[in-house]
Amino acid sequence: MAGSRYAYVRNFELPDPLLPSTFFVIRIDGKGFHGFSKLHNFDKPNDKNALALMNEAAKRVVGGRELNGECVLAFGESDEYSFVFKRTCKLHGRRSSKLVTLVVSIFSAAYVALWPKYFPNSPLTLEELPVFDGRVVQYTSEEEVRDYLRWRQVDTHINNLYNTTFWALVLQGGRTTTQADKDLQGTVSSEKQELLFSRFGINYNTVDDMYKKGSIVIWEVETSPPPRQETTEEPAEDEATEEANLSGVDAPRPSSSIPAGVKLRQRKKPAKPKRRLVVVHEDLINDAWWESGRGAGLLSG
Amino acid sequence: MAGSRYAYVRNFELPDPLLPSTFFVIRIDGKGFHGFSKLHNFDKPNDKNALALMNEAAKRVVGGRELNGECVLAFGESDEYSFVFKRTCKLHGRRSSKLVTLVVSIFSAAYVALWPKYFPNSPLTLEELPVFDGRVVQYTSEEEVRDYLRWRQVDTHINNLYNTTFWALVLQGGRTTTQADKDLQGTVSSEKQELLFSRFGINYNTVDDMYKKGSIVIWEVETSPPPRQETTEEPAEDEATEEANLSGVDAPRPSSSIPAGVKLRQRKKPAKPKRRLVVVHEDLINDAWWESGRGAGLLSG
Amino acid sequence: MAGSRYAYVRNFELPDPLLPSTFFVIRIDGKGFHGFSKLHNFDKPNDKNALALMNEAAKRVVGGRELNGECVLAFGESDEYSFVFKRTCKLHGRRSSKLVTLVVSIFSAAYVALWPKYFPNSPLTLEELPVFDGRVVQYTSEEEVRDYLRWRQVDTHINNLYNTTFWALVLQGGRTTTQADKDLQGTVSSEKQELLFSRFGINYNTVDDMYKKGSIVIWEVETSPPPRQETTEEPAEDEATEEANLSGVDAPRPSSSIPAGVKLRQRKKPAKPKRRLVVVHEDLINDAWWESGRGAGLLSG
Amino acid sequence: MAGSRYAYVRNFELPDPLLPSTFFVIRIDGKGFHGFSKLHNFDKPNDKNALALMNEAAKRVVGGRELNGECVLAFGESDEYSFVFKRTCKLHGRRSSKLVTLVVSIFSAAYVALWPKYFPNSPLTLEELPVFDGRVVQYTSEEEVRDYLRWRQVDTHINNLYNTTFWALVLQGGRTTTQADKDLQGTVSSEKQELLFSRFGINYNTVDDMYKKGSIVIWEVETSPPPRQETTEEPAEDEATEEANLSGVDAPRPSSSIPAGVKLRQRKKPAKPKRRLVVVHEDLINDAWWESGRGAGLLSG
């Protein structure tokens, strides 16, 4: 065949399989989101809509046909999201590039598609698109995966406490960002919390769990028809769950923010296992969660 | 610090650098585009708008700030695109995952953002998003990279001739797809061309070069202010070029297809090297192109 | 410095770490040992001296200073040996090339150094050196490592039964090798054992365990001064152990086979943990061994 | 089959191919040779016999059947040796582990086998074996490979000048090693040469090229029957060559140092291409060598 003399170039496509029975995490991370969040005037220290958008894009990844239901949990904070797979996952022959690009592509596409729903008055531009990079990390035991998630959640805690205090100083305390940064240098957690309370009357314990603990996308067995709700509009609460409303993009909404390019398409038939995705904001650090109905057995089998 | 006891999990993030001085190609490929193209009624054998959308997304990748102008050429056909980088490229420490996810993310985001411009009457759904996987392939010499591109262009030729004949048989000849497939089994190129001409009056030589040769995104030095044109609306011709109109998404258009979520943002200042991206449909197989103004020196330095 | 302009070539030395907490096995394999064994007239189906030499070289690898006592078990059959390391092993930064070449180098050097002790009348030649290749394989759980060793031991069983029957047919039964091979085609284990017994009076159960089960090099805690013994001269028995006689190369021997180039050097001080290496030939397939004093806890911690 | 239930463990053996058309270098390095050289009283700053042994072991690697004549050059200094392969080399499917372990194994085995010839009065011990680790490094162009060799030769120069001066200070100048080290701190090449000449009457230019430039093992086309020579006994000179006397281990020698375990075996038939290995000590840094009969075309094709 005419093409055969060039076909040798295919030999340069080297295999890149993961080990056969590792757990693996695919973590994606927003690129240049500092500027992106400024451009679209994200609220400080946390923008509820931006986080809800991240969560819905993550649900699209976890719940989509492409991953065949094999992602068992996703954890998100700020502009990053981690997708956790069990050791038995055989998806795409466990080819590293295939898996990581698939997740990044779905997330990016979903983020853009969902954008107008969450930011109807701040349209995207082609030049400043939301972009995410990704990587795969393999783990060999359940404990390591739990520690991975604890590591991300501790990070969420630390960042959120810092940011909450920092922006209180700037927005309410009249400090410049440089001053605020200096104010906080060397302070420990308890000092930041004290400062928040004494100067701004903010009890850090009452801060929204989504901000303090990040967001967990997880499967929940359906026991009855899921109620129709729009939880992303209300403050998320610990233990509160949001329906995996994949086809809800065009649900009736008060404003004219419905994107021209994204429309509902009915799911033809429900997935076999009667389960749905929920977003919760719970403590992954203590063992309790991992021994609870949600966490127990999550990574095994 | 509280998080330090879990920080050991970072050690599982292994390095994945490319070799320091290989050329590399990042090839992305549509996932499940057979179904996707049916869903949106893509024209057969080729959908001009779908290809123009691929080309514009590719221009966004090549021309975007994220790649720092270091992608020297991209080649696309059907639902795949290959992005070529020189051996001197140092982008992101040449980390494989970083590079491939970045390209896939930009492309996916751009494709969704641009969709309403090209398919104003067939909105995307969250469930059936356009998704692309990607891989990086390293090469060690210019000749291998040229052969890589020849390999893809030969593939374009073969696929297009087959598809053109196949769909002529089906759409004009009244054959079923099964019959058409059988009709073409074992036929060589000359036979397909003869069949096209004798039965359907189609001179294959006059078929649009974009279909026969694929699309090349390449930098062109600007000698004068680029004329304002909307080449994506007209049939592309060999040697014809399309302006890298990154900010042209919201250019005045006859229909009301302007996407709600994607808006122009003016480029503040032109890139230092006075060059722009063009899309051409030229022969990469013969040496002539590689010795021409466009190809000569493209991969060196 | 004069050399600095060339130092860039070091950047081509890419990292190749194992994952941080996998178990790993380094398996070495004789290259071209079919010819090598013919050249030195190894006994068929098993050469006791050749296997004893393999075992002593393996003990040198496991017990040598280079591995810091971190190899917990080695298993050998024929011209291959597998060295097992726990998930906590941090040796040489877990660099793959470093670890595998180190083991191969020690084994090869020891094999040559010990050769004259076992084959005093068949000196090595430079052209036909004993050569071994090696590979590292990572596992993620104790069960996988146990199954790896079971896999090797089942292989030992199968090969030894075949070889024992094959060579009985050839050496005692007067069949050519081609005939013997054909005789055995399609036979199952019980048929081979029946054939051995009915035609040659060989009860396969009484065959030396070293041949049937391979050899296990393992650490044993010393409870009293080890008795001086030369077990490699006597038929090895199940449960019998051989002292890790690293410095016994020049022990008094009946013949003049002491190599000129290899001499005893007294160990200056005993290793801190009062333990020594033994070679045993035991069943690794059933769970019993893994629950016994030897196997229990071997891979954990 | 009984073994099949465990055969899944083979899936953990991941592929590790080199890129299809890179040049590659396998560099081996003595492990703990500082102690090893002390144990056997190697001459300082250079031990001619130790280097000759390295060279002969390297010739065995390059000239041996295992590499199929595909190693085109080897460069050695001190206790390291680099083996260079062309981009067209297809040996062992270019599997990284296979290639590097093979070279390390042959070198280690040859080193031990040849030891008694070079150190008849200082026998090896099993505990203190000569051990080498190894790595593979890929390069993408001839220039990079040349620079790799220049890098090693510059290193040879620097180390040898330092060592020559250091040991002159210690052995002839009566300085302690600590003093000598301090004396040389911060000195440049010209100062070391001046010191050598003014204080010890040593003209560095007359130092043996083997010490200054290292050793190159390379193929030479035979134009006439090679003369029988024992060049390893005489001081090697620049341009002087040593025959690739693979079977010369048992050549008549004055002492009774012939190893019991290593004996001559006649090469049955000469290799097809009438060429032989030589060891030379030439300048690889300047372009001249690479344009000479030896270097020109060495890496191409």
Tab-separated table of N, CA and C in Angstrom, chain B residues 137-188:
chain	number	residue	atom	x	y	z
B	137	VAL	N	4.478	11.394	20.845
B	137	VAL	CA	5.400	10.483	20.171
B	137	VAL	C	6.688	11.251	19.885
B	138	GLN	N	7.797	10.648	20.252
B	138	GLN	CA	9.085	11.296	20.052
B	138	GLN	C	9.762	10.791	18.772
B	139	TYR	N	10.428	11.689	18.071
B	139	TYR	CA	11.221	11.313	16.904
B	139	TYR	C	12.621	11.890	17.041
B	140	THR	N	13.542	11.268	16.324
B	140	THR	CA	14.944	11.652	16.535
B	140	THR	C	15.549	12.435	15.379
B	141	SER	N	14.819	12.531	14.266
B	141	SER	CA	15.387	13.235	13.115
B	141	SER	C	14.291	13.947	12.344
B	142	GLU	N	14.711	14.932	11.562
B	142	GLU	CA	13.746	15.656	10.726
B	142	GLU	C	13.060	14.715	9.734
B	143	GLU	N	13.828	13.791	9.195
B	143	GLU	CA	13.250	12.897	8.194
B	143	GLU	C	12.124	12.068	8.796
B	144	GLU	N	12.326	11.638	10.037
B	144	GLU	CA	11.260	10.867	10.670
B	144	GLU	C	9.994	11.705	10.870
B	145	VAL	N	10.179	12.959	11.217
B	145	VAL	CA	9.008	13.829	11.396
B	145	VAL	C	8.313	14.055	10.060
B	146	ARG	N	9.102	14.279	9.019
B	146	ARG	CA	8.498	14.424	7.692
B	146	ARG	C	7.723	13.161	7.311
B	147	ASP	N	8.332	12.021	7.605
B	147	ASP	CA	7.648	10.763	7.285
B	147	ASP	C	6.388	10.572	8.140
B	148	TYR	N	6.454	11.065	9.361
B	148	TYR	CA	5.240	11.013	10.185
B	148	TYR	C	4.109	11.769	9.491
B	149	LEU	N	4.403	12.968	9.020
B	149	LEU	CA	3.371	13.789	8.381
B	149	LEU	C	2.936	13.170	7.045
B	150	ARG	N	3.903	12.598	6.337
B	150	ARG	CA	3.533	11.891	5.096
B	150	ARG	C	2.589	10.733	5.413
B	151	TRP	N	2.898	10.042	6.476
B	151	TRP	CA	2.053	8.901	6.884
B	151	TRP	C	0.621	9.358	7.139
B	152	ARG	N	0.470	10.462	7.838
B	152	ARG	CA	-0.883	10.954	8.088
B	152	ARG	C	-1.547	11.428	6.802
B	153	GLN	N	-0.755	12.043	5.899
B	153	GLN	CA	-1.393	12.544	4.687
B	153	GLN	C	-1.763	11.409	3.724
B	154	VAL	N	-0.936	10.399	3.674
B	154	VAL	CA	-1.310	9.228	2.875
B	154	VAL	C	-2.589	8.625	3.438
B	155	ASP	N	-2.671	8.578	4.745
B	155	ASP	CA	-3.882	8.076	5.399
B	155	ASP	C	-5.103	8.921	5.010
B	156	THR	N	-4.907	10.230	4.967
B	156	THR	CA	-5.991	11.124	4.542
B	156	THR	C	-6.447	10.784	3.127
B	157	HIS	N	-5.484	10.665	2.235
B	157	HIS	CA	-5.786	10.306	0.844
B	157	HIS	C	-6.606	9.031	0.759
B	158	ILE	N	-6.108	8.005	1.408
B	158	ILE	CA	-6.751	6.690	1.309
B	158	ILE	C	-8.164	6.736	1.875
B	159	ASN	N	-8.282	7.317	3.056
B	159	ASN	CA	-9.603	7.386	3.679
B	159	ASN	C	-10.571	8.219	2.856
B	160	ASN	N	-10.080	9.345	2.334
B	160	ASN	CA	-11.000	10.224	1.610
B	160	ASN	C	-11.464	9.608	0.308
B	161	LEU	N	-10.546	8.968	-0.398
B	161	LEU	CA	-10.955	8.335	-1.652
B	161	LEU	C	-11.985	7.245	-1.366
B	162	TYR	N	-11.719	6.465	-0.352
B	162	TYR	CA	-12.677	5.417	0.018
B	162	TYR	C	-14.026	6.039	0.389
B	163	ASN	N	-13.984	7.012	1.278
B	163	ASN	CA	-15.240	7.597	1.753
B	163	ASN	C	-16.008	8.291	0.632
B	164	THR	N	-15.277	8.974	-0.231
B	164	THR	CA	-15.936	9.660	-1.337
B	164	THR	C	-16.665	8.658	-2.232
B	165	THR	N	-15.985	7.592	-2.543
B	165	THR	CA	-16.602	6.576	-3.405
B	165	THR	C	-17.750	5.869	-2.684
B	166	PHE	N	-17.486	5.533	-1.430
B	166	PHE	CA	-18.495	4.847	-0.630
B	166	PHE	C	-19.795	5.647	-0.556
B	167	TRP	N	-19.676	6.917	-0.237
B	167	TRP	CA	-20.885	7.722	-0.082
B	167	TRP	C	-21.529	8.108	-1.416
B	168	ALA	N	-20.721	8.114	-2.479
B	168	ALA	CA	-21.331	8.294	-3.807
B	168	ALA	C	-22.223	7.092	-4.117
B	169	LEU	N	-21.701	5.913	-3.827
B	169	LEU	CA	-22.488	4.699	-4.053
B	169	LEU	C	-23.771	4.711	-3.234
B	170	VAL	N	-23.660	5.166	-2.001
B	170	VAL	CA	-24.822	5.139	-1.106
B	170	VAL	C	-25.794	6.277	-1.424
B	171	LEU	N	-25.268	7.491	-1.475
B	171	LEU	CA	-26.165	8.643	-1.593
B	171	LEU	C	-26.652	8.860	-3.021
B	172	GLN	N	-25.772	8.572	-4.007
B	172	GLN	CA	-26.182	8.791	-5.381
B	172	GLN	C	-26.513	7.477	-6.085
B	173	GLY	N	-25.851	6.409	-5.689
B	173	GLY	CA	-26.031	5.138	-6.397
B	173	GLY	C	-27.099	4.241	-5.798
B	174	GLY	N	-27.645	4.661	-4.665
B	174	GLY	CA	-28.725	3.877	-4.089
B	174	GLY	C	-28.307	2.551	-3.463
B	175	ARG	N	-27.028	2.378	-3.238
B	175	ARG	CA	-26.575	1.148	-2.603
B	175	ARG	C	-26.724	1.289	-1.093
B	176	THR	N	-26.925	0.159	-0.407
B	176	THR	CA	-26.900	0.213	1.057
B	176	THR	C	-25.444	0.343	1.487
B	177	THR	N	-25.241	0.687	2.743
B	177	THR	CA	-23.852	0.823	3.208
B	177	THR	C	-23.136	-0.525	3.153
B	178	THR	N	-23.876	-1.603	3.430
B	178	THR	CA	-23.251	-2.932	3.350
B	178	THR	C	-22.860	-3.256	1.919
B	179	GLN	N	-23.765	-2.954	0.986
B	179	GLN	CA	-23.447	-3.202	-0.423
B	179	GLN	C	-22.251	-2.371	-0.875
B	180	ALA	N	-22.254	-1.116	-0.496
B	180	ALA	CA	-21.173	-0.219	-0.923
B	180	ALA	C	-19.831	-0.706	-0.386
B	181	ASP	N	-19.851	-1.130	0.840
B	181	ASP	CA	-18.619	-1.633	1.421
B	181	ASP	C	-18.117	-2.841	0.652
B	182	LYS	N	-19.051	-3.689	0.263
B	182	LYS	CA	-18.678	-4.894	-0.479
B	182	LYS	C	-18.192	-4.525	-1.879
B	183	ASP	N	-18.892	-3.570	-2.509
B	183	ASP	CA	-18.492	-3.115	-3.849
B	183	ASP	C	-17.027	-2.700	-3.881
B	184	LEU	N	-16.585	-2.106	-2.777
B	184	LEU	CA	-15.250	-1.488	-2.786
B	184	LEU	C	-14.155	-2.435	-2.301
B	185	GLN	N	-14.575	-3.565	-1.797
B	185	GLN	CA	-13.552	-4.486	-1.292
B	185	GLN	C	-12.577	-4.884	-2.388
B	186	GLY	N	-11.288	-4.748	-2.094
B	186	GLY	CA	-10.277	-5.192	-3.038
B	186	GLY	C	-9.976	-4.217	-4.153
B	187	THR	N	-10.708	-3.114	-4.198
B	187	THR	CA	-10.428	-2.158	-5.276
B	187	THR	C	-9.206	-1.308	-4.938
B	188	VAL	N	-8.455	-0.975	-5.974
B	188	VAL	CA	-7.303	-0.102	-5.776
B	188	VAL	C	-7.716	1.333	-6.085
